[in-house]
Coordinates of C-alpha atoms in Angstrom, one line a residue:
M163 CA -23.2 5.2 -2.1
K164 CA -23.0 4.4 -5.7
K165 CA -22.1 0.9 -6.8
A166 CA -18.4 0.1 -6.4
K167 CA -16.4 0.2 -9.5
L168 CA -13.2 -1.5 -10.5
F169 CA -10.5 0.7 -12.0
S170 CA -7.4 -0.2 -14.0
L171 CA -3.8 0.8 -13.4
G172 CA -1.2 -0.3 -15.9
A173 CA 2.0 -1.9 -14.5
A174 CA 4.1 1.2 -15.2
T175 CA 1.5 3.5 -13.6
L176 CA 1.2 1.3 -10.6
A177 CA 5.0 1.4 -10.0
L178 CA 5.4 5.1 -10.7
G179 CA 2.2 6.5 -9.2
L180 CA 1.0 7.9 -12.5
G181 CA -2.5 8.1 -14.1
L182 CA -5.3 5.5 -14.1
T183 CA -7.6 4.3 -16.9
A184 CA -11.1 3.6 -15.9
C185 CA -12.8 0.3 -16.9
G186 CA -15.8 0.4 -14.7
G187 CA -19.6 0.4 -15.0
N188 CA -22.0 2.3 -17.2
N189 CA -22.1 5.5 -15.2
D190 CA -18.3 6.1 -14.9
K191 CA -17.1 9.6 -15.6
T192 CA -13.8 8.7 -17.1
A193 CA -11.3 11.6 -17.2
D194 CA -8.4 11.5 -19.6
S195 CA -5.4 12.0 -17.3
G196 CA -3.5 13.7 -20.1
A197 CA -6.4 15.9 -21.2
A198 CA -5.7 18.8 -18.9
T199 CA -2.2 20.3 -19.1
G200 CA -0.2 23.5 -19.0
G201 CA -2.8 26.0 -18.0
D202 CA -4.6 23.8 -15.5
V203 CA -3.4 25.8 -12.6
D204 CA -5.5 28.7 -13.9
K205 CA -8.5 26.7 -12.6
A206 CA -7.0 27.3 -9.1
H207 CA -7.9 23.8 -8.0
T208 CA -6.0 22.9 -4.8
V209 CA -5.4 19.5 -3.2
A210 CA -4.1 18.5 0.2
M211 CA -3.5 15.1 1.8
V212 CA -3.4 14.3 5.5
T213 CA -1.0 11.5 6.3
D214 CA -1.4 8.6 8.7
I215 CA 1.4 8.3 11.3
G216 CA 4.8 7.1 10.1
G217 CA 5.7 10.2 8.1
V218 CA 5.4 11.2 4.5
D219 CA 8.7 9.5 3.9
D220 CA 7.7 6.1 5.4
R221 CA 8.8 4.4 2.2
S222 CA 5.4 2.9 2.2
F223 CA 1.7 4.0 2.2
N224 CA 2.1 7.7 3.0
Q225 CA 5.0 8.2 0.7
S226 CA 3.2 6.5 -2.2
A227 CA 0.3 8.9 -1.8
W228 CA 2.6 11.9 -1.6
E229 CA 4.5 10.8 -4.7
G230 CA 1.2 10.5 -6.6
L231 CA 0.1 14.0 -5.5
Q232 CA 3.5 15.5 -6.5
A233 CA 3.1 13.8 -9.9
W234 CA -0.3 15.4 -10.2
G235 CA 1.2 18.8 -9.4
K236 CA 4.0 18.4 -11.9
E237 CA 1.6 17.3 -14.6
H238 CA -0.7 20.3 -14.1
G239 CA 1.7 23.0 -13.3
A240 CA 0.7 23.4 -9.7
E241 CA 3.2 24.3 -6.9
K242 CA 3.6 23.0 -3.4
G243 CA 1.7 25.2 -1.0
V244 CA -1.8 26.5 -0.3
N245 CA -2.2 27.7 -3.9
G246 CA -1.4 24.2 -5.3
F247 CA -0.9 21.0 -3.4
D248 CA 0.5 20.0 0.0
Y249 CA 0.5 17.5 2.8
I250 CA -0.1 17.8 6.5
Q251 CA 1.7 15.2 8.5
S252 CA 0.1 13.4 11.4
N253 CA 2.5 12.4 14.1
D254 CA -0.1 10.9 16.4
G255 CA -3.7 9.6 15.9
S256 CA -5.0 12.5 18.0
E257 CA -4.0 14.9 15.2
Y258 CA -6.1 13.4 12.4
T259 CA -9.2 15.6 12.9
T260 CA -7.2 18.7 13.6
N261 CA -5.1 18.2 10.5
I262 CA -8.2 17.6 8.3
D263 CA -9.8 20.7 9.7
S264 CA -6.7 22.6 9.0
A265 CA -6.6 21.6 5.4
V266 CA -10.2 22.7 5.0
A267 CA -9.5 26.0 6.8
Q268 CA -6.5 26.7 4.5
G269 CA -8.9 26.5 1.6
F270 CA -7.9 23.3 -0.2
K271 CA -10.7 22.2 -2.5
T272 CA -9.9 18.5 -2.3
V273 CA -8.7 16.9 0.9
F274 CA -7.5 13.3 1.2
G275 CA -7.3 11.2 4.3
I276 CA -4.5 8.6 3.8
G277 CA -5.5 5.5 5.6
Y278 CA -8.6 3.9 7.1
L279 CA -7.8 5.4 10.6
L280 CA -8.7 8.8 9.2
Q281 CA -12.2 7.8 8.2
P282 CA -14.0 9.3 11.3
G283 CA -12.2 12.7 10.7
I284 CA -13.0 12.7 7.0
E285 CA -16.6 11.8 7.6
A286 CA -17.1 14.5 10.2
A287 CA -15.4 17.1 8.0
A288 CA -17.5 16.1 4.9
A289 CA -20.7 16.6 6.9
Q290 CA -19.6 20.1 8.1
N291 CA -18.1 21.2 4.7
P292 CA -20.4 20.1 1.9
D293 CA -18.6 22.4 -0.6
T294 CA -15.2 20.7 0.0
Q295 CA -14.4 17.4 -1.8
F296 CA -12.9 14.6 0.3
G297 CA -11.2 11.4 -0.5
I298 CA -10.7 8.5 1.9
I299 CA -8.0 5.9 1.1
D300 CA -8.4 2.3 2.3
S301 CA -11.9 2.7 3.7
V302 CA -15.4 3.4 2.6
I303 CA -17.6 6.3 3.6
E304 CA -21.2 6.2 2.5
G305 CA -24.0 8.7 2.2
F306 CA -21.9 11.8 1.1
D307 CA -21.8 13.1 -2.4
N308 CA -18.7 15.1 -1.6
V309 CA -16.6 12.0 -0.6
V310 CA -15.0 9.4 -2.8
S311 CA -13.7 6.2 -1.3
A312 CA -10.8 4.2 -2.7
T313 CA -10.0 0.7 -1.5
F314 CA -7.6 -2.0 -2.7
K315 CA -7.7 -5.8 -2.9
D316 CA -4.6 -6.1 -0.7
N317 CA -5.4 -9.7 0.0
E318 CA -4.7 -10.6 -3.7
A319 CA -1.2 -9.0 -3.7
A320 CA -0.5 -10.6 -0.3
Y321 CA -1.5 -14.0 -1.7
L322 CA 1.3 -13.7 -4.3
A323 CA 3.7 -12.7 -1.6
G324 CA 2.7 -15.9 0.3
I325 CA 3.4 -18.0 -2.8
A326 CA 6.8 -16.3 -3.2
A327 CA 7.6 -17.0 0.5
A328 CA 6.6 -20.6 0.2
Y329 CA 8.9 -21.1 -2.8
T330 CA 11.8 -19.3 -1.2
T331 CA 11.9 -20.4 2.5
K332 CA 14.6 -22.8 3.6
T333 CA 13.4 -23.2 7.2
D334 CA 9.7 -23.7 6.3
K335 CA 9.0 -20.9 8.8
V336 CA 7.8 -17.4 7.8
G337 CA 6.4 -14.4 9.6
F338 CA 3.9 -11.6 9.1
I339 CA 4.0 -8.3 11.0
G340 CA 1.0 -6.1 11.0
G341 CA 0.6 -2.5 12.2
E342 CA -2.8 -2.2 13.8
E343 CA -5.4 -4.9 13.7
G344 CA -8.5 -4.2 11.6
V345 CA -10.3 -5.1 8.4
V346 CA -7.6 -3.6 6.1
I347 CA -4.6 -5.4 7.6
D348 CA -6.7 -8.5 8.0
R349 CA -6.7 -8.6 4.2
F350 CA -2.9 -8.6 4.1
E351 CA -2.5 -11.4 6.7
A352 CA -5.3 -13.5 5.2
G353 CA -3.9 -13.3 1.7
F354 CA -0.4 -14.0 2.8
E355 CA -1.4 -17.0 4.9
K356 CA -3.5 -18.4 2.0
G357 CA -0.6 -18.0 -0.4
V358 CA 1.8 -19.8 1.9
E359 CA -0.7 -22.6 2.4
D360 CA -1.3 -23.1 -1.3
G361 CA 2.4 -22.8 -2.1
A362 CA 3.3 -25.4 0.5
A363 CA 0.6 -27.7 -0.8
A364 CA 2.0 -27.5 -4.3
L365 CA 5.5 -28.2 -2.9
G366 CA 4.2 -31.1 -0.8
K367 CA 5.4 -29.7 2.5
K368 CA 4.1 -27.8 5.6
I369 CA 5.2 -24.2 6.3
E370 CA 4.5 -22.5 9.6
V371 CA 3.3 -18.9 9.5
T372 CA 3.6 -16.7 12.6
A373 CA 1.6 -13.4 12.7
K374 CA 2.2 -10.6 15.1
Y375 CA 0.9 -7.1 15.5
A376 CA 2.7 -4.0 16.7
A377 CA -0.5 -2.0 17.6
S378 CA 1.0 0.9 15.7
F379 CA 2.0 2.1 12.2
G380 CA 4.7 4.3 13.6
D381 CA 6.8 2.2 16.1
P382 CA 10.0 1.0 14.4
A383 CA 11.3 -0.2 17.8
K384 CA 8.4 -2.6 18.2
G385 CA 8.8 -3.8 14.6
K386 CA 12.4 -4.5 15.3
A387 CA 11.6 -6.5 18.4
L388 CA 8.9 -8.5 16.7
A389 CA 11.2 -9.3 13.8
A390 CA 14.1 -10.3 16.1
D391 CA 11.8 -12.8 17.9
M392 CA 10.5 -14.3 14.6
Y393 CA 14.0 -14.6 13.1
K394 CA 15.3 -16.1 16.4
N395 CA 12.6 -18.7 16.3
G396 CA 13.6 -19.9 12.8
A397 CA 11.6 -17.7 10.3
D398 CA 13.8 -16.7 7.3
I399 CA 11.2 -14.5 5.6
I400 CA 9.0 -11.9 7.1
Y401 CA 6.3 -9.9 5.2
H402 CA 5.0 -6.7 6.8
A403 CA 2.0 -4.5 6.5
S404 CA 2.9 -2.0 9.2
G405 CA 3.8 1.3 7.6
G406 CA 6.6 3.1 9.4
T407 CA 6.8 0.3 12.0
G408 CA 8.3 -1.8 9.2
A409 CA 11.5 0.3 9.3
G410 CA 12.4 -1.8 12.4
L411 CA 12.0 -5.0 10.5
F412 CA 14.5 -3.8 7.9
Q413 CA 16.9 -2.7 10.6
E414 CA 16.8 -6.1 12.3
A415 CA 17.3 -8.0 9.0
A416 CA 20.3 -5.7 8.2
A417 CA 21.8 -6.4 11.6
L418 CA 21.5 -10.1 11.2
N419 CA 22.6 -10.3 7.6
K420 CA 25.8 -8.3 8.1
D421 CA 27.2 -11.3 9.9
R422 CA 25.9 -13.9 7.5
S423 CA 26.9 -15.1 4.0
S424 CA 24.6 -14.4 1.1
D425 CA 23.3 -18.0 1.1
D426 CA 22.3 -17.8 4.7
K427 CA 20.5 -14.4 4.7
V428 CA 17.0 -13.7 6.2
W429 CA 14.6 -12.0 3.9
V430 CA 12.0 -9.2 4.1
I431 CA 8.9 -8.8 1.8
G432 CA 8.1 -5.1 1.4
V433 CA 4.6 -3.5 1.2
D434 CA 2.7 -0.9 -0.7
S435 CA 5.7 0.2 -2.9
D436 CA 8.9 -1.4 -4.1
Q437 CA 11.1 -1.5 -1.0
Q438 CA 14.1 -3.0 -2.7
A439 CA 16.3 0.0 -1.8
E440 CA 15.6 -0.6 1.9
G441 CA 17.2 -4.1 1.6
V442 CA 20.7 -3.0 0.5
Y443 CA 23.4 -4.1 2.9
K444 CA 26.9 -5.6 3.0
N445 CA 27.3 -9.2 4.0
K446 CA 30.0 -10.7 6.2
D447 CA 32.3 -10.9 3.1
G448 CA 32.0 -7.2 2.6
E449 CA 30.0 -7.6 -0.6
E450 CA 26.9 -5.5 -1.4
D451 CA 23.8 -7.6 -1.3
N452 CA 20.0 -7.2 -0.9
F453 CA 17.5 -8.9 1.4
T454 CA 14.2 -7.5 0.1
L455 CA 12.9 -10.6 -1.5
T456 CA 10.0 -8.9 -3.3
S457 CA 7.4 -6.2 -2.5
T458 CA 3.6 -6.1 -2.9
L459 CA 2.5 -3.0 -4.8
K460 CA -0.5 -0.9 -4.1
G461 CA -1.5 2.0 -6.4
V462 CA -2.2 4.5 -3.7
G463 CA -0.3 7.3 -5.4
A464 CA -2.0 6.5 -8.7
A465 CA -5.4 6.6 -7.1
V466 CA -4.6 10.0 -5.5
Q467 CA -3.4 11.4 -8.8
D468 CA -6.4 10.1 -10.7
I469 CA -9.0 11.4 -8.3
S470 CA -7.2 14.8 -8.1
T471 CA -7.3 15.0 -11.9
R472 CA -10.9 14.2 -12.0
A473 CA -11.6 16.9 -9.5
L474 CA -9.6 19.4 -11.5
N475 CA -11.7 18.5 -14.6
D476 CA -14.9 19.0 -12.7
E477 CA -15.5 15.2 -12.7
F478 CA -15.0 14.5 -9.0
P479 CA -16.5 11.0 -8.4
G480 CA -18.3 12.0 -5.3
G481 CA -20.4 9.3 -3.6
E482 CA -18.5 6.5 -5.5
S483 CA -16.5 3.6 -4.1
L484 CA -13.5 2.9 -6.4
V485 CA -12.0 -0.6 -6.0
Y486 CA -8.5 -1.4 -7.3
G487 CA -7.6 -5.1 -7.7
L488 CA -5.1 -7.6 -9.2
K489 CA -7.2 -8.1 -12.3
D490 CA -7.1 -4.4 -13.0
G491 CA -3.5 -3.8 -12.1
G492 CA -4.3 -2.0 -8.9
V493 CA -2.2 -4.3 -6.9
D494 CA 0.8 -6.5 -7.9
L495 CA 4.1 -8.1 -6.8
T496 CA 7.6 -7.2 -7.9
D497 CA 10.0 -9.8 -9.3
G498 CA 12.6 -8.7 -6.8
F499 CA 15.1 -11.5 -6.1
L500 CA 12.7 -14.4 -6.7
S501 CA 14.1 -17.6 -8.2
D502 CA 12.8 -18.6 -11.6
E503 CA 10.7 -21.3 -10.0
A504 CA 9.2 -18.8 -7.6
K505 CA 8.4 -16.4 -10.4
A506 CA 6.7 -19.1 -12.4
A507 CA 4.6 -20.1 -9.4
V508 CA 3.7 -16.4 -8.8
K509 CA 2.7 -15.9 -12.4
E510 CA 0.5 -19.0 -12.3
A511 CA -1.1 -18.0 -9.0
K512 CA -1.8 -14.5 -10.4
Q513 CA -3.6 -15.8 -13.4
N514 CA -5.6 -18.2 -11.2
V515 CA -6.8 -15.3 -9.1
I516 CA -7.6 -13.2 -12.2
D517 CA -9.5 -16.2 -13.8
G518 CA -11.5 -16.8 -10.6
K519 CA -10.0 -20.2 -10.0
V520 CA -8.6 -19.1 -6.6
E521 CA -10.7 -17.0 -4.2
V522 CA -8.4 -15.2 -1.8
P523 CA -9.9 -14.7 1.7
E524 CA -10.2 -11.2 3.3
T525 CA -10.0 -12.4 6.9
P526 CA -7.5 -14.6 8.5
A527 CA -8.4 -18.1 9.6
K528 CA -8.5 -18.2 13.4

């Protein structure tokens, strides 16, 4: 595989899932995301994405990718369907390969696997269909000129979430809920724990982090149960990297907070996209409030849109590994409802990571 490259997303494009600006190595084929308009659909380039479990409306990873693909379709005059762009939803892990094969059979020219769990299916399909272009999100596939890999430095955004949690917790107990264990979610846990550790050190106190896994990205009931246990044991902030499972975390926080005052609420930190809307609730005084403290952002949709545009312009970056990080705007953290003190700490921490003064681990300390 060609050397990994770092690509830049502006703050607005990260939040909205719009175009990317390349700032990588000497061999980059940088497509102007605004260069092809109007008559692009005449090129008859079609794109499909196969979701991970949790649904295309998971308010997280899948949804971000789909919003990016829809933005691509709107930009280039393509319509939803086999003659433009579409998604195929995976309701179970056993459907990944079948859905990828279905996308190829329907004639889509570029097919994305949304999530590292789809890597085996994408790799097999790429070997069998050399004339189809494939993209794998959150994993790396080597040795195929018809596959582009896109990964993110999730640990860096999670580090900022940990700083935010440290500067917000009142109980000095916070939690992390992961979907399935593996190298990708390891980055989220590791970054969050390091951020909490560094934040606690700056504040001169100790903060306990409890990490639990649901063994699924599509089990809200398990997410709710894990959250209930953490909140019961004193955690007042929980960060999740669990896809659709995270819906259960939000449900539990809402159930607890409706009987509490605003000053006594428990918090949730969202993931992959701004999940502030998921935190709206009414407290015990009947006042509308919000318990989404902040959210880590991940430019999944922007990456899908950018790669699709490159493919449309006959500049598909096959064989390349594209890396999106904090320095390049590929990941970030929302201001949410952070205090001024927490915002200042996050800003300083972000700059320290960008300047190389802080190295954020990719694997949790065991």
